[in-house]
mmCIF file of C-alpha atoms and ligand atoms in Angstrom:
data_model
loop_
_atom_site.group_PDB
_atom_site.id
_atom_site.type_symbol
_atom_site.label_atom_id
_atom_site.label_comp_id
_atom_site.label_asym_id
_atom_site.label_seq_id
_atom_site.Cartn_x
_atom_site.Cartn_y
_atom_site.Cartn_z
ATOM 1 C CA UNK A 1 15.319 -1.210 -3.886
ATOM 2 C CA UNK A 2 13.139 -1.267 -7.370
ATOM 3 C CA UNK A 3 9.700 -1.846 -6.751
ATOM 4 C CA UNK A 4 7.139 -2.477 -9.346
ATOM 5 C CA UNK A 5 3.733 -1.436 -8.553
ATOM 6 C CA UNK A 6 0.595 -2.524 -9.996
ATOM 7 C CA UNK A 7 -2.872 -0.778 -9.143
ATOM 8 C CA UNK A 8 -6.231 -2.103 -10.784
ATOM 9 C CA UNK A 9 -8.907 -1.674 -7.751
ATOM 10 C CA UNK A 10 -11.263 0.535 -9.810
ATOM 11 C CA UNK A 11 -11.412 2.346 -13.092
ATOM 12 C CA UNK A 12 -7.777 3.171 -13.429
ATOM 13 C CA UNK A 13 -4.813 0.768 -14.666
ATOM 14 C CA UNK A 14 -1.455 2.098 -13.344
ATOM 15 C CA UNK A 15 2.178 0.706 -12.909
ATOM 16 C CA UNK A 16 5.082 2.386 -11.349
ATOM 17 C CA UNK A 17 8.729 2.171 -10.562
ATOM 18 C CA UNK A 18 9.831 3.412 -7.695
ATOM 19 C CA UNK A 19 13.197 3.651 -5.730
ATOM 20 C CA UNK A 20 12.979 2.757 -1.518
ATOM 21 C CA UNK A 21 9.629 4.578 -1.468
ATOM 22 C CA UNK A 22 10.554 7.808 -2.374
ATOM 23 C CA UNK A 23 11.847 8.229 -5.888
ATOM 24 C CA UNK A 24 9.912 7.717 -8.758
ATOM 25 C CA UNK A 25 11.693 5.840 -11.745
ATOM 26 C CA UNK A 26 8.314 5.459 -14.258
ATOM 27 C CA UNK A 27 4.687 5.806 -14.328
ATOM 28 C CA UNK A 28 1.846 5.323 -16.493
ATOM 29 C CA UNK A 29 -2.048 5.571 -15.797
ATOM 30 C CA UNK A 30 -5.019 4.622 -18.280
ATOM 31 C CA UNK A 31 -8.725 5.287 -16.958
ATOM 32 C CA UNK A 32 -11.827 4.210 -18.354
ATOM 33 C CA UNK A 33 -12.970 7.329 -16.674
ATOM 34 C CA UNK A 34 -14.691 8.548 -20.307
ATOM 35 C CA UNK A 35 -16.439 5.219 -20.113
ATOM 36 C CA UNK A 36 -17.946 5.772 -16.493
ATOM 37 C CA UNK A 37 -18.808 9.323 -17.696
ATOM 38 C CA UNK A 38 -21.367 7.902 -19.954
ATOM 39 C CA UNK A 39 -23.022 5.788 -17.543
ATOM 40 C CA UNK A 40 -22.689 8.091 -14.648
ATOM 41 C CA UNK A 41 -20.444 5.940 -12.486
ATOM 42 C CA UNK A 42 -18.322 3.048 -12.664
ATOM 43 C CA UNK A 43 -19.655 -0.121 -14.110
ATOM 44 C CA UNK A 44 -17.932 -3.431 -12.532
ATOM 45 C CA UNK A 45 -17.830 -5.471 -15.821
ATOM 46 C CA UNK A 46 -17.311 -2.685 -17.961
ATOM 47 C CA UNK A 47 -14.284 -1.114 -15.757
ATOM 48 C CA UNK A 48 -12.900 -5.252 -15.537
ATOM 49 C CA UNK A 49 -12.830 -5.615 -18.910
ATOM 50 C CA UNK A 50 -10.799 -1.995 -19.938
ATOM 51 C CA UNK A 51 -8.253 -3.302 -17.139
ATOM 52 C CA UNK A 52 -7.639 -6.567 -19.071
ATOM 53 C CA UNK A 53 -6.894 -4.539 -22.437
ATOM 54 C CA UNK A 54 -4.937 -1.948 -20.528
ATOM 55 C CA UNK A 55 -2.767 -3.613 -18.398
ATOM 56 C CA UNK A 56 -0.269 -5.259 -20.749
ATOM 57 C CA UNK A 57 0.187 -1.960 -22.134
ATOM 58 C CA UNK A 58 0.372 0.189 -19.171
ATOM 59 C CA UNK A 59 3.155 -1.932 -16.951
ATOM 60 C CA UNK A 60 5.402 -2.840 -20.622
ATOM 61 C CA UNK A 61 5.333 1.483 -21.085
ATOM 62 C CA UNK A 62 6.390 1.828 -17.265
ATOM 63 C CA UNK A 63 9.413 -0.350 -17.728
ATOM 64 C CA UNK A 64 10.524 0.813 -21.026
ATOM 65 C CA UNK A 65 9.914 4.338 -19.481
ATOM 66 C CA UNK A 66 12.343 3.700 -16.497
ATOM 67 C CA UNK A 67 15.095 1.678 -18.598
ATOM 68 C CA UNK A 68 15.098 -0.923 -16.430
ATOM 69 C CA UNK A 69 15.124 -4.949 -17.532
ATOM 70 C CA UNK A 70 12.508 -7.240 -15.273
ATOM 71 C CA UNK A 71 15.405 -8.571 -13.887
ATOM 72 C CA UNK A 72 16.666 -5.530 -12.205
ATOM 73 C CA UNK A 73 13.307 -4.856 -10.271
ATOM 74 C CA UNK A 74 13.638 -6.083 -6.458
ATOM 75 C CA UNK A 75 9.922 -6.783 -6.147
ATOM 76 C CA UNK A 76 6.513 -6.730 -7.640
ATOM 77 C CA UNK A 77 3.803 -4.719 -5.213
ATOM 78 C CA UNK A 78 0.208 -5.166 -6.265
ATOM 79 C CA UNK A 79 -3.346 -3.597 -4.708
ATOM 80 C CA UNK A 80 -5.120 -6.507 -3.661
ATOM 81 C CA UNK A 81 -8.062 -4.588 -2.299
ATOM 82 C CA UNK A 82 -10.499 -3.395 -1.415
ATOM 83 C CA UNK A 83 -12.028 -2.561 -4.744
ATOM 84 C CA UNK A 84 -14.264 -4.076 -7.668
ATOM 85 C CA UNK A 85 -13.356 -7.797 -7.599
ATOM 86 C CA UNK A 86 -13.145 -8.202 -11.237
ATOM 87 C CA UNK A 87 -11.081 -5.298 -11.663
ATOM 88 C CA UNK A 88 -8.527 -6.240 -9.128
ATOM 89 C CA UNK A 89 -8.468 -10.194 -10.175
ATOM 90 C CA UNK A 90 -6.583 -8.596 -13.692
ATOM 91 C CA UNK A 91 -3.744 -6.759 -11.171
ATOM 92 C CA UNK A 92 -3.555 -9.523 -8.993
ATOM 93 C CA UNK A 93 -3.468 -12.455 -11.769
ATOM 94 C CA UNK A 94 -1.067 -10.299 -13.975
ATOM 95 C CA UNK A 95 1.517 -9.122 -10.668
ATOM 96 C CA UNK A 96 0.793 -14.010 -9.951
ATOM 97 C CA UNK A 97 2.038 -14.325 -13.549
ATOM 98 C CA UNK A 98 5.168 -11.932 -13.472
ATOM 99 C CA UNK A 99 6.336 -12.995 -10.184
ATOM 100 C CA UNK A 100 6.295 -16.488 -11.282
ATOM 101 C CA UNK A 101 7.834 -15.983 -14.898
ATOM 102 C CA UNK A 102 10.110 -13.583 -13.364
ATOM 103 C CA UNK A 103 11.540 -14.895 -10.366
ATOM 104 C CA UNK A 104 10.016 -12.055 -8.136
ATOM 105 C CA UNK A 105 9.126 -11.180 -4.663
ATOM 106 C CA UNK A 106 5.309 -10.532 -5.022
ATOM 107 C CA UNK A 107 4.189 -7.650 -2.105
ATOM 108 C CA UNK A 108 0.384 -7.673 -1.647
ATOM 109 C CA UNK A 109 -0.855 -4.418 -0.790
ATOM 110 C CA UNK A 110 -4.050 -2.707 0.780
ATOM 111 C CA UNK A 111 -4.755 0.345 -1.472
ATOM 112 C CA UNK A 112 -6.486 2.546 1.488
ATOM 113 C CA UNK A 113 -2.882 2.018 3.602
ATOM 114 C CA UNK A 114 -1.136 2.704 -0.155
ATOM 115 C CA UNK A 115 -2.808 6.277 -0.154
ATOM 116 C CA UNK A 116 -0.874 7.627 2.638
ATOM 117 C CA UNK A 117 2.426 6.315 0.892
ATOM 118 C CA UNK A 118 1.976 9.364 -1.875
ATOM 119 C CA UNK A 119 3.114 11.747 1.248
ATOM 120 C CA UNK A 120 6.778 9.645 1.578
ATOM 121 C CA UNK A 121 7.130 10.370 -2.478
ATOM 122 C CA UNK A 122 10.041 12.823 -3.092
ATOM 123 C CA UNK A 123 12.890 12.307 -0.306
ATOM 124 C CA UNK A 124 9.788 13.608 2.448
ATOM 125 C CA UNK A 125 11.282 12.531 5.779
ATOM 126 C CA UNK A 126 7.430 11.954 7.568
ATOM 127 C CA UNK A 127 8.157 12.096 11.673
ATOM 128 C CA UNK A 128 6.276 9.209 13.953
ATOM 129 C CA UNK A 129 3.597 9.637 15.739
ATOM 130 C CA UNK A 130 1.377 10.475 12.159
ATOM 131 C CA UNK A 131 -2.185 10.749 11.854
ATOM 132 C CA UNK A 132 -3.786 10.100 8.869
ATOM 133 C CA UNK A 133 -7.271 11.114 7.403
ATOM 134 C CA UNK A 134 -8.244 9.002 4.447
ATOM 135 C CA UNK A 135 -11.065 10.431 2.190
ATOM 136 C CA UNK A 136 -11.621 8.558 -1.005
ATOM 137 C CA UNK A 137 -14.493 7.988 -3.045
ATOM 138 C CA UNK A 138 -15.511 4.334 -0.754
ATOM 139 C CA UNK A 139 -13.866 5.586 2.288
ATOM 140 C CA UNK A 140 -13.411 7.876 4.874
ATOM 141 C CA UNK A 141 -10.968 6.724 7.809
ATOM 142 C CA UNK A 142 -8.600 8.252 10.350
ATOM 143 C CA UNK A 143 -5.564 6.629 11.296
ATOM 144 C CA UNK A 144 -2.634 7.088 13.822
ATOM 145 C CA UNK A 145 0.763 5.815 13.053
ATOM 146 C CA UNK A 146 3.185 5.294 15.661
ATOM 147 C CA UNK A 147 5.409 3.666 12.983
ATOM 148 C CA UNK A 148 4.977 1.564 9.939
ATOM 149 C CA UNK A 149 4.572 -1.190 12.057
ATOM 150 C CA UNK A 150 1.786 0.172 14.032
ATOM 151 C CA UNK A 151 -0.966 1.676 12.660
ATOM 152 C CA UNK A 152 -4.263 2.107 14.611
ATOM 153 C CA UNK A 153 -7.689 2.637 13.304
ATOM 154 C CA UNK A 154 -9.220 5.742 15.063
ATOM 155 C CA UNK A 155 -12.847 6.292 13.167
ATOM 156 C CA UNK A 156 -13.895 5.638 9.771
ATOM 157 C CA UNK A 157 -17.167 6.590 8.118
ATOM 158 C CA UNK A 158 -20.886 4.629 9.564
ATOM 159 C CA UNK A 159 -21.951 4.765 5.809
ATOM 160 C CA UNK A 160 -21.113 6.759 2.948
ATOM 161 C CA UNK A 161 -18.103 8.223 1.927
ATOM 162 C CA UNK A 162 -16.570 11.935 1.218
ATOM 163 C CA UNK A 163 -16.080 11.320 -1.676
ATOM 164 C CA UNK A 164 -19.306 9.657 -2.657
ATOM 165 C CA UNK A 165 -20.981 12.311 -1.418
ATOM 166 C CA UNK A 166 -19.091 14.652 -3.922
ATOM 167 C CA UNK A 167 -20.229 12.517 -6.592
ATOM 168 C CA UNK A 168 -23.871 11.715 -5.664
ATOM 169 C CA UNK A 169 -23.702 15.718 -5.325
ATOM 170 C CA UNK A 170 -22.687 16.076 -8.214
ATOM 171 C CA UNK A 171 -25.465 14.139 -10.296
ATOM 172 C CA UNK A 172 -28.140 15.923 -8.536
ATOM 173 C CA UNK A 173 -26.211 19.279 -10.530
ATOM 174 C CA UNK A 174 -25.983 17.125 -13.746
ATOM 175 C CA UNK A 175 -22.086 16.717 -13.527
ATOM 176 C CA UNK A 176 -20.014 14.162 -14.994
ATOM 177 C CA UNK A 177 -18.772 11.373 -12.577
ATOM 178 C CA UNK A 178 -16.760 11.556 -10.516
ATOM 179 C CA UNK A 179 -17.863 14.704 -9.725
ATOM 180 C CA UNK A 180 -15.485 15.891 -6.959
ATOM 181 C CA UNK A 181 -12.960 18.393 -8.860
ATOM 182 C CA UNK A 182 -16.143 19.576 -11.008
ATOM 183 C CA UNK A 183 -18.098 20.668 -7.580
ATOM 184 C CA UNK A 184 -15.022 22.204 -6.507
ATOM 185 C CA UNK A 185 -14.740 23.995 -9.788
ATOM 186 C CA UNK A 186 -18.387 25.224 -9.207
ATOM 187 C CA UNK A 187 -17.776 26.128 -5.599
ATOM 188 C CA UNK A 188 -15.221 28.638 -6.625
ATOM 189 C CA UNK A 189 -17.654 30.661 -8.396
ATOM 190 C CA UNK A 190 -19.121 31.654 -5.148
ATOM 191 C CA UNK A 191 -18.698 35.200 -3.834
ATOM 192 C CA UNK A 192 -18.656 34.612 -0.010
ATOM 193 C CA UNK A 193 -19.874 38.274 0.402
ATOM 194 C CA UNK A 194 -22.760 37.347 -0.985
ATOM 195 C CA UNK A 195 -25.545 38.159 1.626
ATOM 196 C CA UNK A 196 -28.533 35.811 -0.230
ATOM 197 C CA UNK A 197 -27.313 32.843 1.287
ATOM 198 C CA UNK A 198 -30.323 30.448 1.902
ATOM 199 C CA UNK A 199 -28.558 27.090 1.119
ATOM 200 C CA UNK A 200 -27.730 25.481 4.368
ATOM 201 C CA UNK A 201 -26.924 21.793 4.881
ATOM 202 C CA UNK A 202 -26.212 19.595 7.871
ATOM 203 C CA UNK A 203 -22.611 18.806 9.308
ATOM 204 C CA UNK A 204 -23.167 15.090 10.612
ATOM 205 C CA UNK A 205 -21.507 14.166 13.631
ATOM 206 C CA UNK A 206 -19.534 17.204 13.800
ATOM 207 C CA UNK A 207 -20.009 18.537 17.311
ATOM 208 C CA UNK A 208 -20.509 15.042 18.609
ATOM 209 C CA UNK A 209 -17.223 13.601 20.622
ATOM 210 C CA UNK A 210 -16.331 11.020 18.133
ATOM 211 C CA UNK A 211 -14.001 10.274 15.213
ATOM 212 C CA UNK A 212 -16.414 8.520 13.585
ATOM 213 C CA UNK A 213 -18.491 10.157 10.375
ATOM 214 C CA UNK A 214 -21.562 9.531 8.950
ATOM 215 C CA UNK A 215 -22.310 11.387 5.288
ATOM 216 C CA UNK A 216 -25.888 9.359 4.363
ATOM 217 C CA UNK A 217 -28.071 12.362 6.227
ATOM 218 C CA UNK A 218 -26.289 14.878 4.419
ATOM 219 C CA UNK A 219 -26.672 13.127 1.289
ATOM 220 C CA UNK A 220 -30.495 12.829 1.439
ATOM 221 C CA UNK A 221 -30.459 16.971 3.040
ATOM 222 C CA UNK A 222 -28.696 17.530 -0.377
ATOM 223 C CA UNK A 223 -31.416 15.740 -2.658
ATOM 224 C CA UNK A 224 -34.630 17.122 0.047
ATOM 225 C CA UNK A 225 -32.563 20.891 -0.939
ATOM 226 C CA UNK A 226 -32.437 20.375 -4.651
ATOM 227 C CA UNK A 227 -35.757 18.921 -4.584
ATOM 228 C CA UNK A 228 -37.057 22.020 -2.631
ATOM 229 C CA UNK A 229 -35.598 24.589 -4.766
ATOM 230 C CA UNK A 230 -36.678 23.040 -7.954
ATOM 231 C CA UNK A 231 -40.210 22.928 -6.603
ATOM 232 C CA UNK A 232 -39.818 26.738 -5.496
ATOM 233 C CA UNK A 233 -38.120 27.243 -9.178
ATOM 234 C CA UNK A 234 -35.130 28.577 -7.774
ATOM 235 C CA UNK A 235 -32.852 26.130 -9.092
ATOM 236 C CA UNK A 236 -31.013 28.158 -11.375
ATOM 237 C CA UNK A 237 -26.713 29.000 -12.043
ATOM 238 C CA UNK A 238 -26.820 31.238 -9.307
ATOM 239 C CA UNK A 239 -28.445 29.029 -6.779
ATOM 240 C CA UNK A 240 -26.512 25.793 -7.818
ATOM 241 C CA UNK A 241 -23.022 27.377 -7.453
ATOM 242 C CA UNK A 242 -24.148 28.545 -3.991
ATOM 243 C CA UNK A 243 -25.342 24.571 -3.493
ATOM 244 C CA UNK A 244 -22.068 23.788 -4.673
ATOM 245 C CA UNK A 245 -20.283 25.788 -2.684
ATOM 246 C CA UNK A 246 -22.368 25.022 0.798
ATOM 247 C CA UNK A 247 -21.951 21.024 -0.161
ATOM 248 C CA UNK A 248 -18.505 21.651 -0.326
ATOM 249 C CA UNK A 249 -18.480 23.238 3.049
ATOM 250 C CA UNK A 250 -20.284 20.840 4.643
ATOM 251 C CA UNK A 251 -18.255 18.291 3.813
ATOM 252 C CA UNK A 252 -14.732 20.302 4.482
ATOM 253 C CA UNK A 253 -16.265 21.379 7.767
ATOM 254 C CA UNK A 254 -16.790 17.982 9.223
ATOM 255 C CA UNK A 255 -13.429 16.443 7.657
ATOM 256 C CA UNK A 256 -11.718 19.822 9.056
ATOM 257 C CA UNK A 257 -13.211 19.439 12.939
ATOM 258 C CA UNK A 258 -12.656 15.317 12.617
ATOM 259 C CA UNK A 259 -9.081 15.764 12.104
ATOM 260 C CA UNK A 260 -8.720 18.298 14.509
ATOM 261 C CA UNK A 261 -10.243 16.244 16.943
ATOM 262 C CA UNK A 262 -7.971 13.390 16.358
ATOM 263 C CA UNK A 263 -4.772 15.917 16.035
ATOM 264 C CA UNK A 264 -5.606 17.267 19.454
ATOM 265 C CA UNK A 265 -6.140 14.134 21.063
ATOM 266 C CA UNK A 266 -3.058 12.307 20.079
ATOM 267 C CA UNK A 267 -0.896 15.062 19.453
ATOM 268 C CA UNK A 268 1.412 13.597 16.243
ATOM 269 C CA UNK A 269 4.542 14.979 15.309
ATOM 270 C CA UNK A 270 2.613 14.735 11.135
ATOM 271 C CA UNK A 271 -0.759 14.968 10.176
ATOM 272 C CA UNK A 272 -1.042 13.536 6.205
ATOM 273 C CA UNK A 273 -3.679 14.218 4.262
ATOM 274 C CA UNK A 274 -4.759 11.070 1.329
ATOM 275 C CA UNK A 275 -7.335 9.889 -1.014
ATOM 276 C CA UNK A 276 -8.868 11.606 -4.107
ATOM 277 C CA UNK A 277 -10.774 13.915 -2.106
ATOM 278 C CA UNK A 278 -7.420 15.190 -0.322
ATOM 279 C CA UNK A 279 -6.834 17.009 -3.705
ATOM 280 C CA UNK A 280 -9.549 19.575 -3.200
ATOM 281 C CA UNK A 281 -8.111 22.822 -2.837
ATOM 282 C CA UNK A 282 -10.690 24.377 -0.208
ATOM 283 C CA UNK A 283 -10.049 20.978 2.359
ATOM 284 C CA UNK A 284 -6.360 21.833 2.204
ATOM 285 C CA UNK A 285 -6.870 25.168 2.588
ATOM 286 C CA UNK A 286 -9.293 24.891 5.835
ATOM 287 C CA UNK A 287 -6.793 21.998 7.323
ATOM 288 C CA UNK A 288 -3.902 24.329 7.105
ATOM 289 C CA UNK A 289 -5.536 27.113 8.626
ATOM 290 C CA UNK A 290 -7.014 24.958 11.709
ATOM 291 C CA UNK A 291 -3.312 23.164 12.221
ATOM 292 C CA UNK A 292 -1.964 27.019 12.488
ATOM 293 C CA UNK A 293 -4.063 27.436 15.242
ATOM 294 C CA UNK A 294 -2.899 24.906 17.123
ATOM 295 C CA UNK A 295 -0.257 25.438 20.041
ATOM 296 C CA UNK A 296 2.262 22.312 19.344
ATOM 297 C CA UNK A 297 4.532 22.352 16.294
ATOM 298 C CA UNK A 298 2.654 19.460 13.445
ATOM 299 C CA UNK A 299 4.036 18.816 9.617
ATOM 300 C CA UNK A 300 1.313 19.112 7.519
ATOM 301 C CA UNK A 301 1.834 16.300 4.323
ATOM 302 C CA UNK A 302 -0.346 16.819 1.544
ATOM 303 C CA UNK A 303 0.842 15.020 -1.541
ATOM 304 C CA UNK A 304 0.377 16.552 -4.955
ATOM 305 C CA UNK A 305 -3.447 16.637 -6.413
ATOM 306 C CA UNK A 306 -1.832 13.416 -8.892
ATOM 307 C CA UNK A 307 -1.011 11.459 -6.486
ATOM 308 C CA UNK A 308 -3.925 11.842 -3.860
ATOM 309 C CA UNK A 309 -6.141 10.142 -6.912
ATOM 310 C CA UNK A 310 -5.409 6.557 -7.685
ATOM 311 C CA UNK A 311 -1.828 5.517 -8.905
ATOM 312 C CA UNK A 312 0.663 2.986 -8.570
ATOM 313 C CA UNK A 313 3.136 4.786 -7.206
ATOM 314 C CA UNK A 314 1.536 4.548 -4.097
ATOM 315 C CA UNK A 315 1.541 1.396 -4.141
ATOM 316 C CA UNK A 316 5.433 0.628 -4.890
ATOM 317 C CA UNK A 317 6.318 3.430 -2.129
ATOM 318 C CA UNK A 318 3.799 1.321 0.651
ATOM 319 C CA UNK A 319 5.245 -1.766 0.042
ATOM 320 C CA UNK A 320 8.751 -0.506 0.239
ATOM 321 C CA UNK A 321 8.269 0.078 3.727
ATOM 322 C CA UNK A 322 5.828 -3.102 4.359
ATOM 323 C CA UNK A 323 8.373 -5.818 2.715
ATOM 324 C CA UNK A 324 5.808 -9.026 3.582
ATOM 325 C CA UNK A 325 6.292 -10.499 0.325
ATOM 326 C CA UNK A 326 3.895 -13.956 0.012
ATOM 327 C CA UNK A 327 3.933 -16.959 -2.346
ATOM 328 C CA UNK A 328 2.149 -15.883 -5.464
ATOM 329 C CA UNK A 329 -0.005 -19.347 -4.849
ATOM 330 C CA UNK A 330 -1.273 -17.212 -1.734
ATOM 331 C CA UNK A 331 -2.232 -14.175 -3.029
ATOM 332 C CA UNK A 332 -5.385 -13.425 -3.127
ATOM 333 C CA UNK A 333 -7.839 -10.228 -4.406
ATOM 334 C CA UNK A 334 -10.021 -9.567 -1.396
ATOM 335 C CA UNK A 335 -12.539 -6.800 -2.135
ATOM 336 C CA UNK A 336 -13.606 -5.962 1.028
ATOM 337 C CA UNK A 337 -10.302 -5.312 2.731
ATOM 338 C CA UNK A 338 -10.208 -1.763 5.040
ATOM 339 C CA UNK A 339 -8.171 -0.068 7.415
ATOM 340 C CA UNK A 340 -10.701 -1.596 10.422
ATOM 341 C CA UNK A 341 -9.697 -5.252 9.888
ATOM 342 C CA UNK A 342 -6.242 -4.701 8.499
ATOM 343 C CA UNK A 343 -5.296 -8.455 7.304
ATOM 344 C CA UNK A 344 -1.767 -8.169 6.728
ATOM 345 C CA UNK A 345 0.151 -8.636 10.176
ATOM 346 C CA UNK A 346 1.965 -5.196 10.213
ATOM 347 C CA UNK A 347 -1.279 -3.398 11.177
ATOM 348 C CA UNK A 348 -2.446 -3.420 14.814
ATOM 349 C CA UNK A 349 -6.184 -3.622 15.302
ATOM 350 C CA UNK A 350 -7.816 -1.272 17.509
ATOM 351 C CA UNK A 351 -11.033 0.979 17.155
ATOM 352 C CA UNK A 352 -11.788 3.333 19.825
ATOM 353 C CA UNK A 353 -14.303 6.222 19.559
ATOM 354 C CA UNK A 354 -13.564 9.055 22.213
HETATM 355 O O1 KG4 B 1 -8.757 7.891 -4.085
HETATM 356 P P1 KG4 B 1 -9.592 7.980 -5.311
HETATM 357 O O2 KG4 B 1 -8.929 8.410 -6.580
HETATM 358 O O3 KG4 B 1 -10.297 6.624 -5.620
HETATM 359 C C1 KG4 B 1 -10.771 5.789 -4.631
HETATM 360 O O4 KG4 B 1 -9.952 5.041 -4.053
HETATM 361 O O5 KG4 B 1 -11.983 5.891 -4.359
HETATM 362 O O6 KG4 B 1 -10.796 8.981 -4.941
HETATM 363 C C2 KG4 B 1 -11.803 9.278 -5.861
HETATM 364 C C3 KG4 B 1 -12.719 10.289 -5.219
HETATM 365 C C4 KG4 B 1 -13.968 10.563 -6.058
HETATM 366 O O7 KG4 B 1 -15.089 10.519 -5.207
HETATM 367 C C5 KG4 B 1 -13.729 11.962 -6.599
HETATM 368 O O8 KG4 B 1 -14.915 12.693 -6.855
HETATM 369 C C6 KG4 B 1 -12.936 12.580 -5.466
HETATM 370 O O9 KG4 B 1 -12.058 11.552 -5.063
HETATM 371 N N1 KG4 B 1 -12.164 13.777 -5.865
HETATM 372 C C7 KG4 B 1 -12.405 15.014 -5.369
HETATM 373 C C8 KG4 B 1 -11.494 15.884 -6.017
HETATM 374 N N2 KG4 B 1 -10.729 15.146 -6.871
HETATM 375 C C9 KG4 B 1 -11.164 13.853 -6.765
HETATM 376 N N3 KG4 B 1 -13.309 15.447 -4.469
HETATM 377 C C10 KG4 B 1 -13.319 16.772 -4.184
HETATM 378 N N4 KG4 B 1 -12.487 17.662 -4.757
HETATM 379 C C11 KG4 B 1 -11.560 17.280 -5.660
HETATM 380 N N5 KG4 B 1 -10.747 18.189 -6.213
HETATM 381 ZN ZN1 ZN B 2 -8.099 5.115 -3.980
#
């Protein structure tokens, strides 16, 4: 089965082709990412309007890269949130319009669910019961699969995300956004042996017996340290790699002990790691190590760095395996969608904190 996906939540434009959720055929990716540089983050009308000049482009190079004619695609898959509404409207409207002119299935998708889809990419045969940690730049959620069919919510974050926390922390160095690979780039600098550490920052929620997070109190520690060390005038390259580095711990530390909490306590045959901030090389590192500890046998899935970001082939590879295709009339953008309130009927809804 030929999918087409589309994927417009945010800043990036990206179609795909992909064969039964697993093979990729074509993909392309534009991102106004220079744009958001200059402003420090993403701005709604600016990112809506370099969707509507890129998407023509991007989805006419993914088919002429894959060889395929519109009329050999099965389906059309498109992210219809959650996201920036104006920047989803041009996926949506543009997957409305092709369905329609091309006699297509249309498959709406939820980009959070779309993340884990990355880890199926490449012939992966993922075993049931899965759980899932989502850490993106607006989310942070666990998830337990018992198959595609059921999926149940197990904690998400109170308020921030990981990954917003990267890039707020990453402003406060005077990094580009999104400033998640550059802290990790700055984190590496740190020699561990180094006995001057006097950074420390809080792990929210860490030791507490729930699988829910919380990242706001760790953001404002973060600005109260920065503040405090530029007062002392200690904020210099030594002392902001070490800031780097201990942000980047704090973070890793409480996604590490989350997921260990939820791997313990429901004891899947796969744990799958998704989401931009899934690509940082220290979280992967520290999950691996805490999984080896464990005394039951658990696949680790981490997809590659390219696909934990935002893509479309994501999306074609999720709604391979959730085939609800609606009347385009129907489909709607809905910007506040999450894993919590799953509105497509092939997620179960169920939050429990233990
Ligand atoms: O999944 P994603 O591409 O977009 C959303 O759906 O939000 O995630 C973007 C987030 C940003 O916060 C970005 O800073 C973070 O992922 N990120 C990273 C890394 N690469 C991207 N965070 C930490 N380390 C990385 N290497
Ligand atoms: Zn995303």
């Amino acid at each position: 089965m030929q999918i087409l996906g589309i994927e417009t939540s945010c800043d990036e434009t990206a179609a795909a082709v992909v064969v039964d959720g697993k093979q990729v055929l074509s993909h392309a990716l534009a991102s106004s990412v220079a744009i958001q540089e200059k402003y420090g983050g993403v701005v709604p009308e600016q990112a809506a309007r370099e969707q509507l000049k890129a998407i023509i482009p991007v989805i006419h190079e993914t088919l002429t890269q894959s060889s395929l004619q519109p009329s050999q695609l099965d389906a059309i898959a498109v992210t219809v949130g959650p996201g920036l509404i104006g920047s989803l409207l041009v996926g949506v409207e543009t997957a409305k319009t092709l369905s329609w002119v091309w006699g297509k299935p249309l498959i709406p998708v939820n980009h959070l669910l779309a993340h884990f889809y990355a880890a199926w990419i490449g012939d992966r045969a993922l075993q049931f019961p899965l759980v899932g940690l989502l850490v993106s730049g607006g989310h942070t959620d666990l998830i337990l699969m018992q198959s595609h069919k059921h999926i149940q919510h197990l904690g998400g974050t109170r308020d921030d995300a990981a990954g917003e926390t990267f890039d707020k922390t990453a402003r406060l160095i005077g990094l580009p956004y999104p400033g998640g690979a550059a802290v990790a780039a700055l984190a590496e600098k740190y020699n561990t042996k180094n006995e001057k550490r006097n950074i420390t920052l809080p792990r929210p929620l860490m030791a507490e017996n729930t699988l829910e997070f919380s990242f706001s109190g760790l953001k404002t520690a973060a600005l109260r340290e920065t503040q405090r060390l530029k007062e002392q005038g200690l904020w210099h390259d030594e002392a902001i790699v070490q800031f780097a580095y201990e942000i980047q711990e704090a973070i890793t530390d409480v996604l590490v002990q989350k997921t260990l909490k939820a791997v313990v306590t429901y004891r899947p045959k796969s744990l799958v790691l998704a989401g931009g901030v899934a690509a940082n090389a220290r979280l992967r590192e520290k999950v691996l190590s805490a999984i080896d500890t464990l005394e039951f046998p658990i696949a680790v899935h981490m997809p590659p760095p390219e696909l934990c970001t935002d893509n479309a082939v994501m999306v074609a590879a999720c709604a391979y395996y959730h085939q609800n295709p609606v009347p385009f009339q129907q489909v709607q953008a809905n910007p506040s969608l999450s894993l919590r309130d799953f509105s497509l009927p092939t997620i179960t809804h169920k939050s429990t904190s233990n």
